[in-house]
């Protein structure tokens, strides 16, 4: 094999250096860069202007025109499909980790299958299927988890043996495989032709398409898109869609009001060969070998094989205005590890005749998920870009969801994992993006076990207590760029071993988190929760109260000093945000939201609050350090540090009081912990943070105080059935569906957003119910753990998925939270989910293909046990509903 590799490399280096060979092999590129006259002048105005004629731009145009919008102009600086789209490997794969990406890919596959018949444009669609290989047991578990999701979505999929792999693809070396996943309906297409077919259909529906037209910047008036400036004149428009691929970042920053689109291009390599002596059959399945970091597909009787190397090469695009992307410079030394992996996987390629090594740019994002949605700073400015080398798989579905977003105001699925507003300005630093994409590209193939963390771009947003906590053994994770503690490693523990532990089974931190939970329940713990989003909303008159009463579902007209849990709902009654609001004075409110709500919530409120100079909203996230003091002894610690009485009579639940702690004054103390356990949240002006923390820790020594992290918090809140936004709650989940009717005041004397939808649900019932599942026949030590996204079965039928899960140290069992739906067995129609339907079912949770029995409980029910009991002593049926 080594000799063969050397022979191949010497062969291809000669070909790369030989001008005659270069001229011959470049002829496969069909597009020309010669300028052509513009036959049609640009319109003076349009409803929508789309920038980018690749698969994303044409898909948006296609779907908008299908939904009835006709006044659309698509602008392409070169020729249609002549950018990154032209170089796509053309693999349509539905094997995706997240539900929304899976749905996008499945829709794309179905769309491309009928596109040729609809348009008459050949798309090269061939249903070949795909085989994802596993060289390790952990990789096989990862594939089994994906297979479980595909099967319940109605996408045929099976886990197969190495021998079955050899039957499907005879050239594959199977000696190092432990198994594989076969998805028979995955396909191959010509991505450029798909784009042309979409453009053809859009054009027939009235979309105007102009090639050789560059957008220089987007005009903004009063925070809204007003028009587009091009090298051929201006177009006034109401909506602008940035589908500019690798140039999306630069285009976003070229406008009058910058729009941050965090993506960065890397060089992506793949190999093209001449047909083999016995040409490969066109229906041979695509091979994905993530442990070898490569993919292999049939290409005109030969193969196309590329991959995601461990040492990617980022590209800069500033100042470069290439009309069409040309093949970048070949780099055989860089490609050598991928070529070696290819020859190991297909050793019979001794007669391989290489045609070309293609090197093309591919855009990646900071979290490996694509970017779509409306800008938080400019209304009417939409983005669809950053496909992380999956553009052809996502193209159809992503275009559909963005078109729905523009036409209806919201897409038909929860796309929050892809929403542009999940990023802040900090992720748009060029240095950050360059370093992050060098980590992201290898991660495309790396095994992603639960709770893994990015290593680049860290220590960017930190609490003032970061160094103190780090010195005490804190292990960190990152949320919205903010460092948060997972848990604290006790002195003497093997830190290196713990940091490197990655598993789908019982993790090495199990006992550490257990001791933190025990301390929260029996003594007192401190958790730094400074990353919470914090806004102050105030007014000179009643404007703040009136506005918030309209935008939030609970009644905020409460006495000063009270804290209200409430949802910020959309017109369909779904949660745009789930937050706590304290009334500081008659005209001032303090709002606490999840960490990743900082951009989304600000934009939502800014767009809906009245334009009134007497009403102000300020983001004070950075002004306050937040300490969560959890446990039965929290009241003792706080009592000794403050003169203010904080007994339950003077300081009831859901109460807020500004008080002194130690020498520091102006501390906002709230009697909530977000876990259901007793305790207090302390919002401390940052200059006092270190002093207050030291005072709390010193005073708490005699009460057994210790630090704790978010893993303990997660376990506590899940066993108390507390739903968290972004994990359990989203824009498609209403309070009625998750047992939170008590946080809605339908009769508060004025209308609020989402009220009509909730009244309808109250009358007609709900079609899904938030349910707790307690695993019964699951062995924590030896069985695979549930993490999130596991299918839920009722009486053997699929009814939903888990949204979060954790081990309950109180029950000594795993607890999963998730939504249960009710489908008619004959028609598949959605039916109302009743309490009886939940309570009368027999449930199982599917973990990587293995089903475990579970007991279902509805919210709300009484508090969990105050003291620990053995499993055999716990009588779950003894739970009483409140």
mmCIF file with all atom_site columns, C-alpha atoms in Angstrom, residues 109-210:
data_model
loop_
_atom_site.group_PDB
_atom_site.id
_atom_site.type_symbol
_atom_site.label_atom_id
_atom_site.label_alt_id
_atom_site.label_comp_id
_atom_site.label_asym_id
_atom_site.label_entity_id
_atom_site.label_seq_id
_atom_site.pdbx_PDB_ins_code
_atom_site.Cartn_x
_atom_site.Cartn_y
_atom_site.Cartn_z
_atom_site.occupancy
_atom_site.B_iso_or_equiv
_atom_site.pdbx_formal_charge
_atom_site.auth_seq_id
_atom_site.auth_comp_id
_atom_site.auth_asym_id
_atom_site.auth_atom_id
_atom_site.pdbx_PDB_model_num
ATOM 1   C CA . UNK A 1 109 ? -34.107 14.877 -1.617  1.00 0.00 ? 109 UNK A CA 1
ATOM 2   C CA . UNK A 1 110 ? -37.825 14.669 -2.418  1.00 0.00 ? 110 UNK A CA 1
ATOM 3   C CA . UNK A 1 111 ? -37.736 18.028 -4.258  1.00 0.00 ? 111 UNK A CA 1
ATOM 4   C CA . UNK A 1 112 ? -34.749 17.121 -6.448  1.00 0.00 ? 112 UNK A CA 1
ATOM 5   C CA . UNK A 1 113 ? -36.361 13.780 -7.317  1.00 0.00 ? 113 UNK A CA 1
ATOM 6   C CA . UNK A 1 114 ? -39.247 15.492 -9.139  1.00 0.00 ? 114 UNK A CA 1
ATOM 7   C CA . UNK A 1 115 ? -37.468 18.674 -10.259 1.00 0.00 ? 115 UNK A CA 1
ATOM 8   C CA . UNK A 1 116 ? -36.396 17.343 -13.659 1.00 0.00 ? 116 UNK A CA 1
ATOM 9   C CA . UNK A 1 117 ? -39.971 16.348 -14.485 1.00 0.00 ? 117 UNK A CA 1
ATOM 10  C CA . UNK A 1 118 ? -41.259 19.759 -13.334 1.00 0.00 ? 118 UNK A CA 1
ATOM 11  C CA . UNK A 1 119 ? -38.727 21.891 -15.234 1.00 0.00 ? 119 UNK A CA 1
ATOM 12  C CA . UNK A 1 120 ? -37.374 19.772 -18.083 1.00 0.00 ? 120 UNK A CA 1
ATOM 13  C CA . UNK A 1 121 ? -33.823 20.531 -16.902 1.00 0.00 ? 121 UNK A CA 1
ATOM 14  C CA . UNK A 1 122 ? -31.692 17.426 -16.328 1.00 0.00 ? 122 UNK A CA 1
ATOM 15  C CA . UNK A 1 123 ? -30.494 17.407 -12.711 1.00 0.00 ? 123 UNK A CA 1
ATOM 16  C CA . UNK A 1 124 ? -28.453 14.203 -12.758 1.00 0.00 ? 124 UNK A CA 1
ATOM 17  C CA . UNK A 1 125 ? -30.556 12.806 -9.922  1.00 0.00 ? 125 UNK A CA 1
ATOM 18  C CA . UNK A 1 126 ? -29.655 9.176  -9.159  1.00 0.00 ? 126 UNK A CA 1
ATOM 19  C CA . UNK A 1 127 ? -30.896 7.362  -6.063  1.00 0.00 ? 127 UNK A CA 1
ATOM 20  C CA . UNK A 1 128 ? -27.755 5.464  -5.011  1.00 0.00 ? 128 UNK A CA 1
ATOM 21  C CA . UNK A 1 129 ? -28.145 5.235  -1.254  1.00 0.00 ? 129 UNK A CA 1
ATOM 22  C CA . UNK A 1 130 ? -25.295 5.877  1.156   1.00 0.00 ? 130 UNK A CA 1
ATOM 23  C CA . UNK A 1 131 ? -23.263 3.749  3.543   1.00 0.00 ? 131 UNK A CA 1
ATOM 24  C CA . UNK A 1 132 ? -21.675 5.377  6.602   1.00 0.00 ? 132 UNK A CA 1
ATOM 25  C CA . UNK A 1 133 ? -18.863 3.238  7.982   1.00 0.00 ? 133 UNK A CA 1
ATOM 26  C CA . UNK A 1 134 ? -17.908 2.686  11.623  1.00 0.00 ? 134 UNK A CA 1
ATOM 27  C CA . UNK A 1 135 ? -14.386 1.671  12.606  1.00 0.00 ? 135 UNK A CA 1
ATOM 28  C CA . UNK A 1 136 ? -15.124 1.896  16.340  1.00 0.00 ? 136 UNK A CA 1
ATOM 29  C CA . UNK A 1 137 ? -17.975 0.927  18.670  1.00 0.00 ? 137 UNK A CA 1
ATOM 30  C CA . UNK A 1 138 ? -18.497 4.587  19.655  1.00 0.00 ? 138 UNK A CA 1
ATOM 31  C CA . UNK A 1 139 ? -18.889 5.538  15.999  1.00 0.00 ? 139 UNK A CA 1
ATOM 32  C CA . UNK A 1 140 ? -21.417 2.732  15.562  1.00 0.00 ? 140 UNK A CA 1
ATOM 33  C CA . UNK A 1 141 ? -23.380 4.029  18.563  1.00 0.00 ? 141 UNK A CA 1
ATOM 34  C CA . UNK A 1 142 ? -23.411 7.491  16.970  1.00 0.00 ? 142 UNK A CA 1
ATOM 35  C CA . UNK A 1 143 ? -24.753 5.979  13.727  1.00 0.00 ? 143 UNK A CA 1
ATOM 36  C CA . UNK A 1 144 ? -27.378 3.992  15.644  1.00 0.00 ? 144 UNK A CA 1
ATOM 37  C CA . UNK A 1 145 ? -28.621 7.211  17.267  1.00 0.00 ? 145 UNK A CA 1
ATOM 38  C CA . UNK A 1 146 ? -28.957 8.811  13.810  1.00 0.00 ? 146 UNK A CA 1
ATOM 39  C CA . UNK A 1 147 ? -30.658 5.678  12.463  1.00 0.00 ? 147 UNK A CA 1
ATOM 40  C CA . UNK A 1 148 ? -33.264 5.833  15.249  1.00 0.00 ? 148 UNK A CA 1
ATOM 41  C CA . UNK A 1 149 ? -34.137 9.396  14.223  1.00 0.00 ? 149 UNK A CA 1
ATOM 42  C CA . UNK A 1 150 ? -34.286 8.561  10.517  1.00 0.00 ? 150 UNK A CA 1
ATOM 43  C CA . UNK A 1 151 ? -36.545 5.561  11.039  1.00 0.00 ? 151 UNK A CA 1
ATOM 44  C CA . UNK A 1 152 ? -39.148 7.442  13.078  1.00 0.00 ? 152 UNK A CA 1
ATOM 45  C CA . UNK A 1 153 ? -39.120 10.185 10.421  1.00 0.00 ? 153 UNK A CA 1
ATOM 46  C CA . UNK A 1 154 ? -40.152 7.585  7.845   1.00 0.00 ? 154 UNK A CA 1
ATOM 47  C CA . UNK A 1 155 ? -36.756 7.553  6.114   1.00 0.00 ? 155 UNK A CA 1
ATOM 48  C CA . UNK A 1 156 ? -35.650 3.955  5.425   1.00 0.00 ? 156 UNK A CA 1
ATOM 49  C CA . UNK A 1 157 ? -32.421 3.169  7.251   1.00 0.00 ? 157 UNK A CA 1
ATOM 50  C CA . UNK A 1 158 ? -30.710 0.155  8.753   1.00 0.00 ? 158 UNK A CA 1
ATOM 51  C CA . UNK A 1 159 ? -27.581 -0.767 10.661  1.00 0.00 ? 159 UNK A CA 1
ATOM 52  C CA . UNK A 1 160 ? -25.670 -3.380 8.647   1.00 0.00 ? 160 UNK A CA 1
ATOM 53  C CA . UNK A 1 161 ? -22.689 -5.680 9.126   1.00 0.00 ? 161 UNK A CA 1
ATOM 54  C CA . UNK A 1 162 ? -19.298 -5.339 7.373   1.00 0.00 ? 162 UNK A CA 1
ATOM 55  C CA . UNK A 1 163 ? -20.215 -8.297 5.131   1.00 0.00 ? 163 UNK A CA 1
ATOM 56  C CA . UNK A 1 164 ? -23.335 -6.466 3.989   1.00 0.00 ? 164 UNK A CA 1
ATOM 57  C CA . UNK A 1 165 ? -21.147 -3.431 3.219   1.00 0.00 ? 165 UNK A CA 1
ATOM 58  C CA . UNK A 1 166 ? -19.030 -5.622 0.907   1.00 0.00 ? 166 UNK A CA 1
ATOM 59  C CA . UNK A 1 167 ? -22.173 -6.849 -0.850  1.00 0.00 ? 167 UNK A CA 1
ATOM 60  C CA . UNK A 1 168 ? -23.337 -3.268 -1.463  1.00 0.00 ? 168 UNK A CA 1
ATOM 61  C CA . UNK A 1 169 ? -19.916 -2.012 -2.613  1.00 0.00 ? 169 UNK A CA 1
ATOM 62  C CA . UNK A 1 170 ? -17.474 -4.793 -3.603  1.00 0.00 ? 170 UNK A CA 1
ATOM 63  C CA . UNK A 1 171 ? -14.416 -2.491 -3.759  1.00 0.00 ? 171 UNK A CA 1
ATOM 64  C CA . UNK A 1 172 ? -14.613 -1.480 -0.099  1.00 0.00 ? 172 UNK A CA 1
ATOM 65  C CA . UNK A 1 173 ? -12.071 -2.954 2.338   1.00 0.00 ? 173 UNK A CA 1
ATOM 66  C CA . UNK A 1 174 ? -14.064 -4.069 5.385   1.00 0.00 ? 174 UNK A CA 1
ATOM 67  C CA . UNK A 1 175 ? -11.337 -5.616 7.581   1.00 0.00 ? 175 UNK A CA 1
ATOM 68  C CA . UNK A 1 176 ? -11.310 -2.772 10.148  1.00 0.00 ? 176 UNK A CA 1
ATOM 69  C CA . UNK A 1 177 ? -15.086 -2.143 10.277  1.00 0.00 ? 177 UNK A CA 1
ATOM 70  C CA . UNK A 1 178 ? -17.433 -2.979 13.160  1.00 0.00 ? 178 UNK A CA 1
ATOM 71  C CA . UNK A 1 179 ? -20.612 -2.041 11.300  1.00 0.00 ? 179 UNK A CA 1
ATOM 72  C CA . UNK A 1 180 ? -22.248 0.618  9.133   1.00 0.00 ? 180 UNK A CA 1
ATOM 73  C CA . UNK A 1 181 ? -25.466 2.532  8.484   1.00 0.00 ? 181 UNK A CA 1
ATOM 74  C CA . UNK A 1 182 ? -27.232 2.127  5.140   1.00 0.00 ? 182 UNK A CA 1
ATOM 75  C CA . UNK A 1 183 ? -29.647 4.817  3.925   1.00 0.00 ? 183 UNK A CA 1
ATOM 76  C CA . UNK A 1 184 ? -31.037 3.477  0.610   1.00 0.00 ? 184 UNK A CA 1
ATOM 77  C CA . UNK A 1 185 ? -32.829 6.676  -0.493  1.00 0.00 ? 185 UNK A CA 1
ATOM 78  C CA . UNK A 1 186 ? -29.845 9.039  -0.376  1.00 0.00 ? 186 UNK A CA 1
ATOM 79  C CA . UNK A 1 187 ? -28.937 10.345 -3.805  1.00 0.00 ? 187 UNK A CA 1
ATOM 80  C CA . UNK A 1 188 ? -26.472 12.037 -6.144  1.00 0.00 ? 188 UNK A CA 1
ATOM 81  C CA . UNK A 1 189 ? -27.198 15.138 -8.239  1.00 0.00 ? 189 UNK A CA 1
ATOM 82  C CA . UNK A 1 190 ? -25.411 17.689 -10.348 1.00 0.00 ? 190 UNK A CA 1
ATOM 83  C CA . UNK A 1 191 ? -25.638 20.643 -7.968  1.00 0.00 ? 191 UNK A CA 1
ATOM 84  C CA . UNK A 1 192 ? -25.132 23.220 -10.722 1.00 0.00 ? 192 UNK A CA 1
ATOM 85  C CA . UNK A 1 193 ? -27.940 21.674 -12.772 1.00 0.00 ? 193 UNK A CA 1
ATOM 86  C CA . UNK A 1 194 ? -30.247 21.569 -9.736  1.00 0.00 ? 194 UNK A CA 1
ATOM 87  C CA . UNK A 1 195 ? -29.592 25.274 -9.295  1.00 0.00 ? 195 UNK A CA 1
ATOM 88  C CA . UNK A 1 196 ? -30.353 25.931 -12.980 1.00 0.00 ? 196 UNK A CA 1
ATOM 89  C CA . UNK A 1 197 ? -33.566 23.883 -12.727 1.00 0.00 ? 197 UNK A CA 1
ATOM 90  C CA . UNK A 1 198 ? -34.698 25.895 -9.686  1.00 0.00 ? 198 UNK A CA 1
ATOM 91  C CA . UNK A 1 199 ? -33.875 29.126 -11.541 1.00 0.00 ? 199 UNK A CA 1
ATOM 92  C CA . UNK A 1 200 ? -35.802 27.937 -14.602 1.00 0.00 ? 200 UNK A CA 1
ATOM 93  C CA . UNK A 1 201 ? -38.916 27.209 -12.535 1.00 0.00 ? 201 UNK A CA 1
ATOM 94  C CA . UNK A 1 202 ? -38.607 30.520 -10.670 1.00 0.00 ? 202 UNK A CA 1
ATOM 95  C CA . UNK A 1 203 ? -38.219 32.425 -13.948 1.00 0.00 ? 203 UNK A CA 1
ATOM 96  C CA . UNK A 1 204 ? -41.376 30.798 -15.326 1.00 0.00 ? 204 UNK A CA 1
ATOM 97  C CA . UNK A 1 205 ? -43.158 31.978 -12.181 1.00 0.00 ? 205 UNK A CA 1
ATOM 98  C CA . UNK A 1 206 ? -42.152 35.593 -12.860 1.00 0.00 ? 206 UNK A CA 1
ATOM 99  C CA . UNK A 1 207 ? -38.796 35.943 -11.057 1.00 0.00 ? 207 UNK A CA 1
ATOM 100 C CA . UNK A 1 208 ? -36.367 38.226 -12.917 1.00 0.00 ? 208 UNK A CA 1
ATOM 101 C CA . UNK A 1 209 ? -32.803 36.867 -13.008 1.00 0.00 ? 209 UNK A CA 1
ATOM 102 C CA . UNK A 1 210 ? -29.840 39.112 -13.844 1.00 0.00 ? 210 UNK A CA 1
#
